[in-house]
CSV table of C-alpha atoms in Angstrom, one decimal:
chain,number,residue,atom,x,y,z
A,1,UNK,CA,2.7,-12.7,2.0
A,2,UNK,CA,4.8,-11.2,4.4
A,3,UNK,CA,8.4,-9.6,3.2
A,4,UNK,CA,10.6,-10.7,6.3
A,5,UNK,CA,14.0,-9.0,6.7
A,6,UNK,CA,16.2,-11.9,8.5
A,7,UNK,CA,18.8,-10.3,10.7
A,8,UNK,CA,21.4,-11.5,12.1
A,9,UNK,CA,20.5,-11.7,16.0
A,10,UNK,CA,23.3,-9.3,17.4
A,11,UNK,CA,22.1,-6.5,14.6
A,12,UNK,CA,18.4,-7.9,14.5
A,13,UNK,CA,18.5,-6.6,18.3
A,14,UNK,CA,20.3,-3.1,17.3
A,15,UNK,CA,18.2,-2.4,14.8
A,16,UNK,CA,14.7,-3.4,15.6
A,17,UNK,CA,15.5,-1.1,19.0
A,18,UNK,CA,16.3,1.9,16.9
A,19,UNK,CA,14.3,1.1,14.3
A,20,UNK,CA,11.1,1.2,17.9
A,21,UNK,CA,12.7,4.6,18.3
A,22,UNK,CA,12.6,6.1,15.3
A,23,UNK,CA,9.0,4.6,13.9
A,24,UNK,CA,7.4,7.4,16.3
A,25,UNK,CA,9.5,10.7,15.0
A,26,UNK,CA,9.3,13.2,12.8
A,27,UNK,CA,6.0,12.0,11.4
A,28,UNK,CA,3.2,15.3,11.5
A,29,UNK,CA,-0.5,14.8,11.3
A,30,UNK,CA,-2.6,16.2,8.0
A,31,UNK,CA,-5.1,18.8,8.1
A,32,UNK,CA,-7.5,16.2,5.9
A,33,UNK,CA,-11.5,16.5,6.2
A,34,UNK,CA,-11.9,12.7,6.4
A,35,UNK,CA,-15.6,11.2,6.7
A,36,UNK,CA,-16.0,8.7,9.5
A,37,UNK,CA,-19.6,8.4,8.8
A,38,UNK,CA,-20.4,5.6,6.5
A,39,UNK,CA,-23.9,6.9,5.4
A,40,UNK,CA,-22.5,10.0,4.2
A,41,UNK,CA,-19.5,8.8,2.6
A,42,UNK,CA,-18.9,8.3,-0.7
A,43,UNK,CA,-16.2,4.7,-2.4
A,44,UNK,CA,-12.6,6.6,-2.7
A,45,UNK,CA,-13.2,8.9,0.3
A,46,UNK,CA,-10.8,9.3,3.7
A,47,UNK,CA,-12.3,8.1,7.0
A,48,UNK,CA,-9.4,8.8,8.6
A,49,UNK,CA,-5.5,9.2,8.3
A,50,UNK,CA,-3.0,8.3,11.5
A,51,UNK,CA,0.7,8.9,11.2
A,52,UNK,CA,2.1,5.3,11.3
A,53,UNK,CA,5.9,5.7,12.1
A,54,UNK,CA,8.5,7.6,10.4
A,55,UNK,CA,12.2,6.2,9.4
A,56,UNK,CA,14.9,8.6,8.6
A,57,UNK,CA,17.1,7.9,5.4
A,58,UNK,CA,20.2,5.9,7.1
A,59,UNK,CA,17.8,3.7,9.0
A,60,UNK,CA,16.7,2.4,6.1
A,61,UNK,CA,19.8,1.8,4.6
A,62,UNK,CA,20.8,0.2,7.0
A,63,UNK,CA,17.6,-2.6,7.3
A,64,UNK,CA,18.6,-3.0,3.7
A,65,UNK,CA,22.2,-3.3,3.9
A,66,UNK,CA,21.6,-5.6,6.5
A,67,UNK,CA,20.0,-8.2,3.4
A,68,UNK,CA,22.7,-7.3,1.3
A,69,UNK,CA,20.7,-5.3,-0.9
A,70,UNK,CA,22.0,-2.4,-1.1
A,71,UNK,CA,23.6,-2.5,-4.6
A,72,UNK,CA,20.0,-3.6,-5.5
A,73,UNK,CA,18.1,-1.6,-3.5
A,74,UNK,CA,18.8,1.9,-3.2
A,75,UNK,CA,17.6,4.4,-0.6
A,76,UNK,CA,17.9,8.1,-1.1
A,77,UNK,CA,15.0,9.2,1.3
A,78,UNK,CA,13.8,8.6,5.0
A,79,UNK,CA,10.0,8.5,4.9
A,80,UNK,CA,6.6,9.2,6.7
A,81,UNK,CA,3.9,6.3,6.9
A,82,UNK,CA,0.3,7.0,7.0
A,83,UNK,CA,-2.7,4.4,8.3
A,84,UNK,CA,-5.4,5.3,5.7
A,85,UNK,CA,-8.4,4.3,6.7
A,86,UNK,CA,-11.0,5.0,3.5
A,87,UNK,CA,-14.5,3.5,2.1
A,88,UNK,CA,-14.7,1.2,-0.8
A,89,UNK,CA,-17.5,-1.2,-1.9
A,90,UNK,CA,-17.9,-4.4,-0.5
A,91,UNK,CA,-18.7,-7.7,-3.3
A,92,UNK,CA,-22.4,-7.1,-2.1
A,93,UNK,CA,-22.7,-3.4,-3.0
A,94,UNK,CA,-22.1,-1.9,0.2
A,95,UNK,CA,-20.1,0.3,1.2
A,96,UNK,CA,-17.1,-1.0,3.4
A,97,UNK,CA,-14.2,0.9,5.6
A,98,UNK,CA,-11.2,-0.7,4.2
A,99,UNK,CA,-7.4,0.3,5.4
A,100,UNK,CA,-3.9,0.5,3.5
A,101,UNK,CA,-0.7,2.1,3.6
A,102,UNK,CA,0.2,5.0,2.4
A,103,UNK,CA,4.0,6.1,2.7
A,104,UNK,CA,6.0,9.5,1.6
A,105,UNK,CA,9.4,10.0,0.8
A,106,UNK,CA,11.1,12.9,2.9
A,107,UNK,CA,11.4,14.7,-0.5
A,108,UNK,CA,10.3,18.2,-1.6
A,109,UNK,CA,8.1,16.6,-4.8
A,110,UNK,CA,7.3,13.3,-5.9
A,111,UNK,CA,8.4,10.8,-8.6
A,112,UNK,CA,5.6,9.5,-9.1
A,113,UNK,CA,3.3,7.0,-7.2
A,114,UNK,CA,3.3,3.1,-7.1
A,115,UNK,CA,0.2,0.7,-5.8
A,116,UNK,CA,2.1,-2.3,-4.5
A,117,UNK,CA,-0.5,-4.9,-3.7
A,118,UNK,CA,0.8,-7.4,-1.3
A,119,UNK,CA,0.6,-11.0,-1.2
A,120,UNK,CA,-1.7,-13.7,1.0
A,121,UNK,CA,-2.0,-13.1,4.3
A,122,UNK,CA,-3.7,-14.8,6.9
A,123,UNK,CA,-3.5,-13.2,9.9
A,124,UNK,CA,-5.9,-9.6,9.7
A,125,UNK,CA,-3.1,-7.7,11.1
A,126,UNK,CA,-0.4,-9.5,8.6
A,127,UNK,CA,-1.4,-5.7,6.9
A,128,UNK,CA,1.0,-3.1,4.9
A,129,UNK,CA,-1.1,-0.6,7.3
A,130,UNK,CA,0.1,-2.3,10.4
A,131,UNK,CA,4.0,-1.3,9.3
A,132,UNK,CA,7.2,-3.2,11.2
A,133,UNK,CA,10.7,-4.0,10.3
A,134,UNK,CA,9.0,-7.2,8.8
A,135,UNK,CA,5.8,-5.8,7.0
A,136,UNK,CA,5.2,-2.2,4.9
A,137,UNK,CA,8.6,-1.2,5.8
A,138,UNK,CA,10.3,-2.7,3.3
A,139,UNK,CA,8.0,-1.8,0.4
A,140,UNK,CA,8.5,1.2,2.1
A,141,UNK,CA,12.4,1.6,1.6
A,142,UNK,CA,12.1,-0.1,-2.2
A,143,UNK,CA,9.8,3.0,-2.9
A,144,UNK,CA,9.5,5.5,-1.1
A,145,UNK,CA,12.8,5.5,-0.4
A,146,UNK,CA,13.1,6.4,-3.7
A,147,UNK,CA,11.1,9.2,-4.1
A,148,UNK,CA,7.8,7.8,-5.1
A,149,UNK,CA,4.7,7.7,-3.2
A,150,UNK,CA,3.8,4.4,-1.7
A,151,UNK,CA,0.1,3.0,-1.7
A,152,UNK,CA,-0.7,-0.6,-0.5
A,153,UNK,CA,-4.0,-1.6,0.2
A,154,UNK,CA,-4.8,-3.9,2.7
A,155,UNK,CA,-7.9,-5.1,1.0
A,156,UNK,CA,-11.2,-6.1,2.4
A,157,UNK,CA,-11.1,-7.9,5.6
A,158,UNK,CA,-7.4,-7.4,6.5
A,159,UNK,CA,-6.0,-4.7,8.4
A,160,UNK,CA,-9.1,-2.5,9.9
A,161,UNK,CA,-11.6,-3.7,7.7
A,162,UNK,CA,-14.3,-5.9,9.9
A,163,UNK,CA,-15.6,-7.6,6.4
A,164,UNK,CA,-15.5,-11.2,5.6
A,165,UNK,CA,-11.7,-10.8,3.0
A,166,UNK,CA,-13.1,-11.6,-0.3
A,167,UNK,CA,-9.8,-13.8,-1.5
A,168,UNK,CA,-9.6,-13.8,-5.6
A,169,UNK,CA,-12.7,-11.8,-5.7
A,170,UNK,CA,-11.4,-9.6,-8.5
A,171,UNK,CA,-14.3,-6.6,-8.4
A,172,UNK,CA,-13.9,-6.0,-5.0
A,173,UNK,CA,-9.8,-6.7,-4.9
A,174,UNK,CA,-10.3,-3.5,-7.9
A,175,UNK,CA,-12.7,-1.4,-5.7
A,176,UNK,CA,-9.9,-1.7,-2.5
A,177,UNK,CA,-7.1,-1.2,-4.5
A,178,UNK,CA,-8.8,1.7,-6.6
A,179,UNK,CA,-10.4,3.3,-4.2
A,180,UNK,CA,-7.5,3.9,-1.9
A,181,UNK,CA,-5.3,5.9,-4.6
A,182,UNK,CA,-8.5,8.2,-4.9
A,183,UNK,CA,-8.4,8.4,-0.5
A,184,UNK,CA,-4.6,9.3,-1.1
A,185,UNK,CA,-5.0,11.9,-3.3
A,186,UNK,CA,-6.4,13.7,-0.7
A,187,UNK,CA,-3.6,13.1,1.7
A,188,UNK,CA,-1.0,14.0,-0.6
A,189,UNK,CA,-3.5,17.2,-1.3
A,190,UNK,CA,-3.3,17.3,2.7
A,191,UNK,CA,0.7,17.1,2.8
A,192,UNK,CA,0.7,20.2,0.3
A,193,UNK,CA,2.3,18.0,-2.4
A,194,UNK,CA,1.2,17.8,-6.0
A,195,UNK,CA,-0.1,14.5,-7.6
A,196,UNK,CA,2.2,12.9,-9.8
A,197,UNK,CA,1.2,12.0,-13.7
A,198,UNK,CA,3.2,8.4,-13.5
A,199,UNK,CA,1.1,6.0,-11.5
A,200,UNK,CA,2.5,2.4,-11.7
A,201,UNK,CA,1.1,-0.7,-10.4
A,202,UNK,CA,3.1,-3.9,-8.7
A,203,UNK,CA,1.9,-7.3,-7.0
A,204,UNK,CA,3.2,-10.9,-6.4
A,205,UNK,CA,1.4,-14.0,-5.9
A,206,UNK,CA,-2.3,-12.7,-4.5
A,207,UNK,CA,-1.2,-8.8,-5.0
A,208,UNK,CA,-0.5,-10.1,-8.5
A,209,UNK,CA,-4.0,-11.1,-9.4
A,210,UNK,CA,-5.0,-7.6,-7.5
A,211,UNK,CA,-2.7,-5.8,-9.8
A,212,UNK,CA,-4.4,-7.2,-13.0
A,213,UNK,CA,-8.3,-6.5,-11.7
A,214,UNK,CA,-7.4,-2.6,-10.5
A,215,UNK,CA,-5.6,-2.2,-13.8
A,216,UNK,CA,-8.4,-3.4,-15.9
A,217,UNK,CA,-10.7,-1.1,-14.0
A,218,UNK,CA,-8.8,1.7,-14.5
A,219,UNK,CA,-8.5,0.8,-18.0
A,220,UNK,CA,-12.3,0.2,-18.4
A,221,UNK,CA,-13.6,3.1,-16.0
A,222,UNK,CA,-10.7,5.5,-16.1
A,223,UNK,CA,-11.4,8.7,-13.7
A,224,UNK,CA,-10.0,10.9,-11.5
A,225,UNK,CA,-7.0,11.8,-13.3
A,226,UNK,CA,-5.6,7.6,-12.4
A,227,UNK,CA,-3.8,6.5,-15.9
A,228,UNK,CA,-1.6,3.5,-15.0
A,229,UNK,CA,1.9,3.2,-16.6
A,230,UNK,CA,3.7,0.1,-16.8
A,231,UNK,CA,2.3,-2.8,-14.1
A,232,UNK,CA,4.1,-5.9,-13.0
A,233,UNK,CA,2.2,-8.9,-12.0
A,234,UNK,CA,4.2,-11.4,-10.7
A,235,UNK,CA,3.3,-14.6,-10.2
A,236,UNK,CA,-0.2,-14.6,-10.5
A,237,UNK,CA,-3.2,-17.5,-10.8
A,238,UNK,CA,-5.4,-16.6,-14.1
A,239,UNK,CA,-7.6,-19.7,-13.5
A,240,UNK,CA,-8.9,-21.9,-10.6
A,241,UNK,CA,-10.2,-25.5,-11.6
A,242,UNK,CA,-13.9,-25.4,-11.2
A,243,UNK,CA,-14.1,-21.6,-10.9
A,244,UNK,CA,-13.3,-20.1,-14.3
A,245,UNK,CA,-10.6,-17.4,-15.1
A,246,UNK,CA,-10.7,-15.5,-11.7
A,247,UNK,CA,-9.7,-12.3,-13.9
C-alpha cells in the first residue's frame, strides 16, 4: 500500500520541485564492506548500500503541513535515505538479494529504531527503497523525523529483488524483514552511530501480517542483540479460507 500525500496542485508543483532538489543533497556514502557475491554471502549481510535522497528538516515539515498533520505528526530532523540492498532466504532455502529502506535522522544519536513494514503493492517499484514524495518519504518524516532509525523492507520480489514476491508467505516475509535490521546494523556501524536497545516493530494491512511473523521470529530465534519492544499490527488477515492461519 502506497501512503500518497495529496497536494493541492499550486503547492503539489512547489513542493515536489524542491522536494527533486533537495532528494540529491547532503546525503554522504558509507565506508561499508558489503558482499555482492551471493555464494559467499551469508542471510543478514549488505550487498550494497546507495544514498537514496536526503530531505532537510523544513522540507519535511512542510510535506506534512501540507496534510494538515502537523499537530499530529511532528518533525524535529531532516534525514538521509539509504537503498539497502542485502541477502535473505528465499521460501525454497536459497539465498535471495532482497532491498529495503533504511532512513537516518540528521541527529547526533538515535532514539531508537523502528521496522515499518509496508502494505500491498503491486507494482515491483511501488517499494519503500524506491523513496518519493508519495512512497518511503513519509514513513520517513513520521520516524526518522523523529529521531529514530527507519528500516522498511521491501520484501521478496519488490523493489530489487528478481524473486517470484511470496505474498502471505510468513517465513520468508520473517527472513526479509529480519534479515534487513541485521544488514543495517552494519550501516548504522558504517555511519559511526551506535545501535539503539529499543527496536519496535509497525505494519498495516500486508505489513501487518509481516509485523507478526518477524516478531515471532525474533521471539523464537532471538539473536544478534534484536529484542523487539512494543509492535503494532494493524489491520492484519490471521486466516485465509482454505489455507489455514497464515501466521
Amino acid at each position: 500500500m502506497r501512503y500518497a500525500l495529496h497536494l493541492p496542485c499550486s503547492l503539489a508543483s512547489v513542493v515536489l520541485a524542491i522536494s527533486t532538489l533537495a532528494s540529491v543533497a547532503c546525503t554522504p556514502a558509507l565506508p561499508i564492506a558489503a558482499q555482492p557475491d551471493p555464494a559467499r554471502a551469508r542471510p543478514g549481510t549488505v550487498a550494497s548500500a546507495t544514498p537514496a535522497g536526503g530531505y532537510p528538516g523544513w522540507l519535511l515539515r512542510a510535506l506534512i503541513w501540507s496534510q494538515g498533520l502537523a499537530a499530529a505528526v511532528p518533525t524535529q530532523y531532516g534525514v538521509s535515505l539509504y537503498r539497502v540492498e542485502y541477502w535473505t532466504t528465499a521460501p525454497d532455502g536459497r539465498i535471495a538479494r532482497a532491498s529495503g529502506l533504511v532512513a537516518f535522522p540528521r541527529a547526533r544519536a538515535l532514539r531508537g529504531v523502528v521496522s515499518f513494514q509496508h502494505g500491498t503493492a503491486t507494482a515491483r517499484t511501488a517499494a519503500p527503497s524506491t523513496p518519493d514524495p508519495n512512497n518511503g518519504v513519509v514513513a520517513a518524516a513520521v520516524f526518522a523525523g523523529h529521531g529514530y532509525l527507519l528500516v522498511a523492507p521491501d520484501y521478496l520480489g519488490l523493489g530489487a529483488s528478481a524473486e517470484p514476491h511470496p505474498y502471505y508467505h510468513a517465513e520468508s516475509t520473517a527472513n526479509a524483514v529480519v534479515d534487513l535490521l541485521r544488514a543495517s546494523r552494519e550501516v548504522v556501524g558504517a555511519a559511526g552511530l551506535a545501535w539503539p536497545d529499543a527496536l519496535f516493530l509497525a505494519g498495516f494491512s500486508q505489513g501487518g501480517h509481516a509485523t507478526l511473523a518477524a516478531q515471532r521470529a525474533l521471539e523464537t530465534q532471538p539473536g544478534d542483540g534484536l529484542r523487539v519492544r512494543p509492535s503494532v499490527s494493524r489491520p492484519r488477515p490471521l486466516y485465509l479460507r482454505g489455507r489455514g492461519s497464515v501466521c
